mmCIF file of C-alpha atoms and ligand atoms in Angstrom:
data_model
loop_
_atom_site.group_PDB
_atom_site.id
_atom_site.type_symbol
_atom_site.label_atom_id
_atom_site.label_comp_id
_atom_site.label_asym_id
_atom_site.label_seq_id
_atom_site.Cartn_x
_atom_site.Cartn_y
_atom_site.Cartn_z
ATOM 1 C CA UNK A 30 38.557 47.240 90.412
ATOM 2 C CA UNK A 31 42.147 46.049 89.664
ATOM 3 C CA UNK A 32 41.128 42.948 88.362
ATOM 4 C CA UNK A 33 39.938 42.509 84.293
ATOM 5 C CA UNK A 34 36.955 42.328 83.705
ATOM 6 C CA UNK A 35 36.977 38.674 81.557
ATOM 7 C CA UNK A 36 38.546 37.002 84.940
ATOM 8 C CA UNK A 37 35.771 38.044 87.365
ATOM 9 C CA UNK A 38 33.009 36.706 84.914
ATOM 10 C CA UNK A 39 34.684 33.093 84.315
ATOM 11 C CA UNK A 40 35.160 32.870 88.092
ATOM 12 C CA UNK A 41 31.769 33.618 88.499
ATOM 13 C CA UNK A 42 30.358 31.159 85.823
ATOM 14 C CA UNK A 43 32.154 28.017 87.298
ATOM 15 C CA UNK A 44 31.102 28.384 90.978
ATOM 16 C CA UNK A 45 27.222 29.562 90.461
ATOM 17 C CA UNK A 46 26.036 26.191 89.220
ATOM 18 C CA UNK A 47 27.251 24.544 91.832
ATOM 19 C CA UNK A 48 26.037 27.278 94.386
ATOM 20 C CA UNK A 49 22.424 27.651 92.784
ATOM 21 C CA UNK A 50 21.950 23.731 92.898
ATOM 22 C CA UNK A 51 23.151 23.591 96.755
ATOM 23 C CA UNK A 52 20.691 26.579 97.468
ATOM 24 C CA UNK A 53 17.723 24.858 95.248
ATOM 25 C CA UNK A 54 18.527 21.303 96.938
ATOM 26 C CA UNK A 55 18.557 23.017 100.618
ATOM 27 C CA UNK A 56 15.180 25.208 99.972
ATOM 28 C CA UNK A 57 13.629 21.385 98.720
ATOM 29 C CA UNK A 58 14.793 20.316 101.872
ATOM 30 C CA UNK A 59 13.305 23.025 104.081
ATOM 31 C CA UNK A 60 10.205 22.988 101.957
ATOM 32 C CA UNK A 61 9.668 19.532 102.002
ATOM 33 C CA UNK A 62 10.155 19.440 106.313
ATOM 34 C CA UNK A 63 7.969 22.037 106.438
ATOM 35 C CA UNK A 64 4.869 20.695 104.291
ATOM 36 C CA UNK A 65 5.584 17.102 106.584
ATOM 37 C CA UNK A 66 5.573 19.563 109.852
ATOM 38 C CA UNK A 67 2.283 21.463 108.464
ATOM 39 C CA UNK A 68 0.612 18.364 108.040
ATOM 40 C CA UNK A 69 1.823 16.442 111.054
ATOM 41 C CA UNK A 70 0.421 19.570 113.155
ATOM 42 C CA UNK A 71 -2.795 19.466 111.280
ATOM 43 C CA UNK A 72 -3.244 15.803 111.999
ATOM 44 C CA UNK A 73 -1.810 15.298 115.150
ATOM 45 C CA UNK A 74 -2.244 11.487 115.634
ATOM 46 C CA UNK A 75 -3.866 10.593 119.337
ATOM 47 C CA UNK A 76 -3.072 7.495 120.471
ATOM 48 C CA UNK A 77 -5.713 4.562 119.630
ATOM 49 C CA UNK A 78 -7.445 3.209 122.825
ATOM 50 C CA UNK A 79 -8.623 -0.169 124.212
ATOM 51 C CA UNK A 80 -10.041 -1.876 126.778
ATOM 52 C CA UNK A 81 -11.594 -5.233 127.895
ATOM 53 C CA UNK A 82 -15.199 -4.165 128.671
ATOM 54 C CA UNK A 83 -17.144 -7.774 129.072
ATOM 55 C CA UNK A 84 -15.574 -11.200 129.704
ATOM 56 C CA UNK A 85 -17.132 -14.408 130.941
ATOM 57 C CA UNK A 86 -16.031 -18.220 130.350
ATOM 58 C CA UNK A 87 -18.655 -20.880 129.158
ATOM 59 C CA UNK A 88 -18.782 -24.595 129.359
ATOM 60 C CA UNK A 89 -15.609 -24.720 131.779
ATOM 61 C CA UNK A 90 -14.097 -27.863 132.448
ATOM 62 C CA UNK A 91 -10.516 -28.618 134.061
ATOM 63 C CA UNK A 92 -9.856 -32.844 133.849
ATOM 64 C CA UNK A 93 -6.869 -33.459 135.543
ATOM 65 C CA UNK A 94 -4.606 -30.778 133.292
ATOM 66 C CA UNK A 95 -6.800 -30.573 130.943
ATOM 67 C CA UNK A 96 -8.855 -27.274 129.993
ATOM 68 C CA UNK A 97 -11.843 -26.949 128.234
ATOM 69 C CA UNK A 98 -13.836 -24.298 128.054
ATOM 70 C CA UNK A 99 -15.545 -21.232 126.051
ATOM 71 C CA UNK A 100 -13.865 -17.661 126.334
ATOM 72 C CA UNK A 101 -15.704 -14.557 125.616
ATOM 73 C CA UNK A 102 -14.626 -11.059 125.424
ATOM 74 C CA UNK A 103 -15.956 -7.570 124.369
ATOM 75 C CA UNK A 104 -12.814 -5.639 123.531
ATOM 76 C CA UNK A 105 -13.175 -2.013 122.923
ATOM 77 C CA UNK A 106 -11.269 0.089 120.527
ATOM 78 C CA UNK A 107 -11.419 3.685 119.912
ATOM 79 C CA UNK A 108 -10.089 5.967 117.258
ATOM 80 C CA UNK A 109 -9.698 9.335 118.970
ATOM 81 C CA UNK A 110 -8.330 10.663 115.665
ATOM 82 C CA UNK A 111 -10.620 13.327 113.678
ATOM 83 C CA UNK A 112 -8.523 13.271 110.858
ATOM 84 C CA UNK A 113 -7.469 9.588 110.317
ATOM 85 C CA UNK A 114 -9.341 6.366 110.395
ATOM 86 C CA UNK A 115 -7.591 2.943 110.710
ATOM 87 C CA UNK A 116 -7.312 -0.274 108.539
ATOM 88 C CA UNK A 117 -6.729 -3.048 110.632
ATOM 89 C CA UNK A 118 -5.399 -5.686 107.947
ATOM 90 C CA UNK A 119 -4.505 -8.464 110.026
ATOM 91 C CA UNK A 120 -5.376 -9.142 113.715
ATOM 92 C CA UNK A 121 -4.718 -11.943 116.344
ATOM 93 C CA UNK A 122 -5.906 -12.333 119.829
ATOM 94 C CA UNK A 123 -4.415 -14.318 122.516
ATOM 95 C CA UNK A 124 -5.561 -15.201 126.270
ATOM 96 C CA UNK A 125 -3.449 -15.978 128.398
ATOM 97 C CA UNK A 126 -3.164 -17.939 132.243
ATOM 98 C CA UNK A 127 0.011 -17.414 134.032
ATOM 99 C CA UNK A 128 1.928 -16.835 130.737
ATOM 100 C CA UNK A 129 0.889 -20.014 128.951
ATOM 101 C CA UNK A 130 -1.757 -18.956 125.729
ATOM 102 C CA UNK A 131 -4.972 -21.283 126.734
ATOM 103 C CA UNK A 132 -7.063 -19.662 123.948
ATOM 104 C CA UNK A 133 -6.069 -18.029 120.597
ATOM 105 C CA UNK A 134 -8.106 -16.675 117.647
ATOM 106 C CA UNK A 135 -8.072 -14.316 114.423
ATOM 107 C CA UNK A 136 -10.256 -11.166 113.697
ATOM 108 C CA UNK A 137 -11.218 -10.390 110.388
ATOM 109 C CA UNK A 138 -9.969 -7.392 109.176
ATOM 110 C CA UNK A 139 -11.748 -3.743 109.275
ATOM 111 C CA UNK A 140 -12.076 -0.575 108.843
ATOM 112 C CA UNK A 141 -12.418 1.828 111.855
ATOM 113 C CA UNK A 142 -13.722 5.260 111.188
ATOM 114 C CA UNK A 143 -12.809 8.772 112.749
ATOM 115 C CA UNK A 144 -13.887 9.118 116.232
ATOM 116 C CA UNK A 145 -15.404 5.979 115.977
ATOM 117 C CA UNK A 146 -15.995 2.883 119.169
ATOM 118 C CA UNK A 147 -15.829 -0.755 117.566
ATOM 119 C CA UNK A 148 -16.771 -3.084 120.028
ATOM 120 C CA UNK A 149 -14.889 -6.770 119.224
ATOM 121 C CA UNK A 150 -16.881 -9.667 120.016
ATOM 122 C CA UNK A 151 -14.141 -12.426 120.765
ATOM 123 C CA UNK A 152 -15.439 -16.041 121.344
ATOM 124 C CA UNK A 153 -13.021 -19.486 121.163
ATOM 125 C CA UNK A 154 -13.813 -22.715 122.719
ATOM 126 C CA UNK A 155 -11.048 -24.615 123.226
ATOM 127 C CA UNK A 156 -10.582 -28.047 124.009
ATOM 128 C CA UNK A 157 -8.282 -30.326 126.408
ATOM 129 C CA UNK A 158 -5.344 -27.832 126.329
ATOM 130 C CA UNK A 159 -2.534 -29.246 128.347
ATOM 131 C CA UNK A 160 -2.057 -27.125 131.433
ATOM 132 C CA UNK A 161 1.342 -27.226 133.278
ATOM 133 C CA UNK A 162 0.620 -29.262 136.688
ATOM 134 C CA UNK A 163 1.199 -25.884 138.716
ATOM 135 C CA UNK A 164 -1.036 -23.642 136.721
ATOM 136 C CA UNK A 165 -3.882 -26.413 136.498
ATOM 137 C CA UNK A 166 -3.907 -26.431 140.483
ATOM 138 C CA UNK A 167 -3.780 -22.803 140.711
ATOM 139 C CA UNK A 168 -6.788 -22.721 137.925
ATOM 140 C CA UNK A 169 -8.797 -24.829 140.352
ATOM 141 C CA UNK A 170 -7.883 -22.621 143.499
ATOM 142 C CA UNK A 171 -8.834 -19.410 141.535
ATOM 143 C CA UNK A 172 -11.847 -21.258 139.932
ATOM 144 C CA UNK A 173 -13.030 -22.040 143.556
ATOM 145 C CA UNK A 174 -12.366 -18.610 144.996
ATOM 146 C CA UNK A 175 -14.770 -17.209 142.140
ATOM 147 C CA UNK A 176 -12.155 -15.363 139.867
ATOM 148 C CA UNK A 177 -9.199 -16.446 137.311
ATOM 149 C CA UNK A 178 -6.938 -13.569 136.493
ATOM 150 C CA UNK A 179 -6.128 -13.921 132.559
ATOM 151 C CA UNK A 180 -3.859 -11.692 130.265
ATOM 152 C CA UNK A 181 -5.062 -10.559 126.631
ATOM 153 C CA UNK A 182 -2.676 -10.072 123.856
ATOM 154 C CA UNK A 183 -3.708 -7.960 120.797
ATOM 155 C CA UNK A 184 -1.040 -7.861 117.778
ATOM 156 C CA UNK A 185 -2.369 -6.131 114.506
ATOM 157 C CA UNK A 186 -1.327 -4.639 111.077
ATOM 158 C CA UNK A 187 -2.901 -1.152 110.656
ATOM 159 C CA UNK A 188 -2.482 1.739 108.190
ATOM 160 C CA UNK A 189 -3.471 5.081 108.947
ATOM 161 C CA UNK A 190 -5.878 6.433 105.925
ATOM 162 C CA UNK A 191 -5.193 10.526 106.032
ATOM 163 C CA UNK A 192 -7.786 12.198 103.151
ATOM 164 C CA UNK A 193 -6.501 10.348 100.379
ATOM 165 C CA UNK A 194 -3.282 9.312 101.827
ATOM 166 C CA UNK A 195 -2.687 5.464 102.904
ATOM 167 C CA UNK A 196 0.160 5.282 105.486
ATOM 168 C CA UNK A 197 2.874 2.281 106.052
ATOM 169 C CA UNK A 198 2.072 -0.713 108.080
ATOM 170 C CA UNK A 199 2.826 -0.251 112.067
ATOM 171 C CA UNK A 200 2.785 -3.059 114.355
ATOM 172 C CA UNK A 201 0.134 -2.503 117.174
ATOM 173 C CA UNK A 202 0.959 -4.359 120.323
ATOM 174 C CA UNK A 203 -2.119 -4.133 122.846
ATOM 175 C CA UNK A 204 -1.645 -5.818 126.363
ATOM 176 C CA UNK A 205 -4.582 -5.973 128.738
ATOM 177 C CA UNK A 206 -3.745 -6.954 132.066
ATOM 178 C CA UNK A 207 -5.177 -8.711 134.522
ATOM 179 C CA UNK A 208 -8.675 -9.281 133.161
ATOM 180 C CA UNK A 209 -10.384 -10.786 135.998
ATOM 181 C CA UNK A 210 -13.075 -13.265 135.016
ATOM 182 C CA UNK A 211 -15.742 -14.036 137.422
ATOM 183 C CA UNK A 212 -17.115 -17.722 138.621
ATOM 184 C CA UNK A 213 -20.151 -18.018 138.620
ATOM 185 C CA UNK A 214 -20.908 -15.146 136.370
ATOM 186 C CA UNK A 215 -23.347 -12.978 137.684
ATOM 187 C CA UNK A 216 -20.601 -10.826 139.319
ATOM 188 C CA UNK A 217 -20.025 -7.428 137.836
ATOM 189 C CA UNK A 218 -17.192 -7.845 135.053
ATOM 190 C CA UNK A 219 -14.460 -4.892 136.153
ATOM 191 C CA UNK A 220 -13.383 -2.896 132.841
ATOM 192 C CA UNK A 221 -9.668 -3.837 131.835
ATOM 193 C CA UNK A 222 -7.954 -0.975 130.367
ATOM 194 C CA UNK A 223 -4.833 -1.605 128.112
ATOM 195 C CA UNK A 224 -2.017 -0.970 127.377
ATOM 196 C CA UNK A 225 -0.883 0.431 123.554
ATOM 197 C CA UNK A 226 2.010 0.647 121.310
ATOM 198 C CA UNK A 227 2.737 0.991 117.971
HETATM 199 C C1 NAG B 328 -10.854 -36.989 131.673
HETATM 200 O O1 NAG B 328 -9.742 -37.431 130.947
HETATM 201 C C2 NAG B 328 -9.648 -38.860 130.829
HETATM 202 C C3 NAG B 328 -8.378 -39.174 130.067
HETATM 203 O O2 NAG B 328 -7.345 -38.313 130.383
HETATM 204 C C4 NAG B 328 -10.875 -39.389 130.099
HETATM 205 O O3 NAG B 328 -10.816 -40.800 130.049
HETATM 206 C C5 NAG B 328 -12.128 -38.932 130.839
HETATM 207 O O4 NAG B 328 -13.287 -39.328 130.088
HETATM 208 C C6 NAG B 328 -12.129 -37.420 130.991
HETATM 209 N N1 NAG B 328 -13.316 -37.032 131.788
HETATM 210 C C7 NAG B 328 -14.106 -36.050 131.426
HETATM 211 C C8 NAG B 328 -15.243 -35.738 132.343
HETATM 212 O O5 NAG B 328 -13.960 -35.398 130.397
HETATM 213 C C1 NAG B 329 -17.963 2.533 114.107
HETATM 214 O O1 NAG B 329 -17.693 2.035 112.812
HETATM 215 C C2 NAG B 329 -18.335 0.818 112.519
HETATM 216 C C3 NAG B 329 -17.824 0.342 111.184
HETATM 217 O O2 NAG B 329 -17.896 1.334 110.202
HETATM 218 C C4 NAG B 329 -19.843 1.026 112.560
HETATM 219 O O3 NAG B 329 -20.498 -0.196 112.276
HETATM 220 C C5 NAG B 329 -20.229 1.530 113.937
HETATM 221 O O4 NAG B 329 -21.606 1.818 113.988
HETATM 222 C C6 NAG B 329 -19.432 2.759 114.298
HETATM 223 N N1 NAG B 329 -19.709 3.095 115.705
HETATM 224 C C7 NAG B 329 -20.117 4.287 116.104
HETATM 225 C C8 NAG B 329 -20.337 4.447 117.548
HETATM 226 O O5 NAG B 329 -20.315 5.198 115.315
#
């Protein structure tokens, strides 16, 4: 009440600008969370499955350390996702016996629907790969017992496609472990599941 009138306006005009642009910036802020929140909830992202469901081995021949030999797999993937479907833009497959990669190969790229079960049909022949001296003997103690225990690594470039909305690139590491092959083949193949992260 004391003070003029003139002072309490000027005081008032220097420190609103400021003020209004802090509370606009901050309600962006808490807007903007909240839309990615909404959405996030609406889409909630499930986790991308796979799993080895066939695998056999053709043509196998071990010549001193030597390896040749067909490899087949049917790897499974599943989008559990009703909201998202997946690009896979790049992906490479590697077997592997007792850490060493016998057998390696691309996949062309593709699109996975929502919901959707894409069954991978993986098949490399590979010929005289150098086995270490140990794994070769092992090889040809597993061989004759009826069953080789390999590893499958899965690395892959996907985007997320979310109505029109393309996400970033994530790195998706699958690891499928042991996949147990049978000799001779007539043996039931046991389902590998695997292990994801991306
Ligand atoms: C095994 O390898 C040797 C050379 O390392 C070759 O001379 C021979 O023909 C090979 N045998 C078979 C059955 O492939
Ligand atoms: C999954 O998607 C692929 C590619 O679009 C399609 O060929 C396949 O039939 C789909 N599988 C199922 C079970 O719908």
């Amino acid at each position: 009440m004391a003070l003029p009138r003139t002072t309490q306006n000027t005081t008032a005009k220097k420190t609103s600008p400021i003020t209004l642009c802090a509370i606009i910036c901050l309600a962006l802020i808490v807007l903007v969370g909240l839309a990615i929140l909404i959405t996030w909830l609406a889409i909630k992202p499930k986790k991308i499955q796979y799993s080895v469901d066939e695998g056999w081995i053709r043509d196998y021949n071990l010549n001193n350390s030597h390896l040749t030999s067909t490899f087949n797999f049917v790897i499974r993937t599943y989008n559990p996702n009703n909201k998202a479907s997946i690009y896979y833009d790049k992906m490479d497959v590697k077997v592997y016996y007792r850490g060493q990669t016998v057998s390696s190969d691309g996949i062309l790229p593709f699109h996975q629907p929502k919901k959707n079960v894409t069954r991978l049909m993986y098949q490399n022949t590979i010929k005289d790969v150098m086995l270490s001296s140990d794994s070769a003997q092992h090889l040809k103690l597993e061989r004759t017992g009826g069953q080789v225990d390999l590893d499958i690594k899965i690395k892959a470039k996907i985007r997320f496609k979310v109505g029109l909305l393309k996400t970033r690139h994530y790195k998706l590491k699958v690891l499928c472990s042991p996949v147990v092959v049978n000799f001779p083949n007539d043996k039931r193949f046991q389902k590998t599941d695997c292990d994801v992260d991306y």
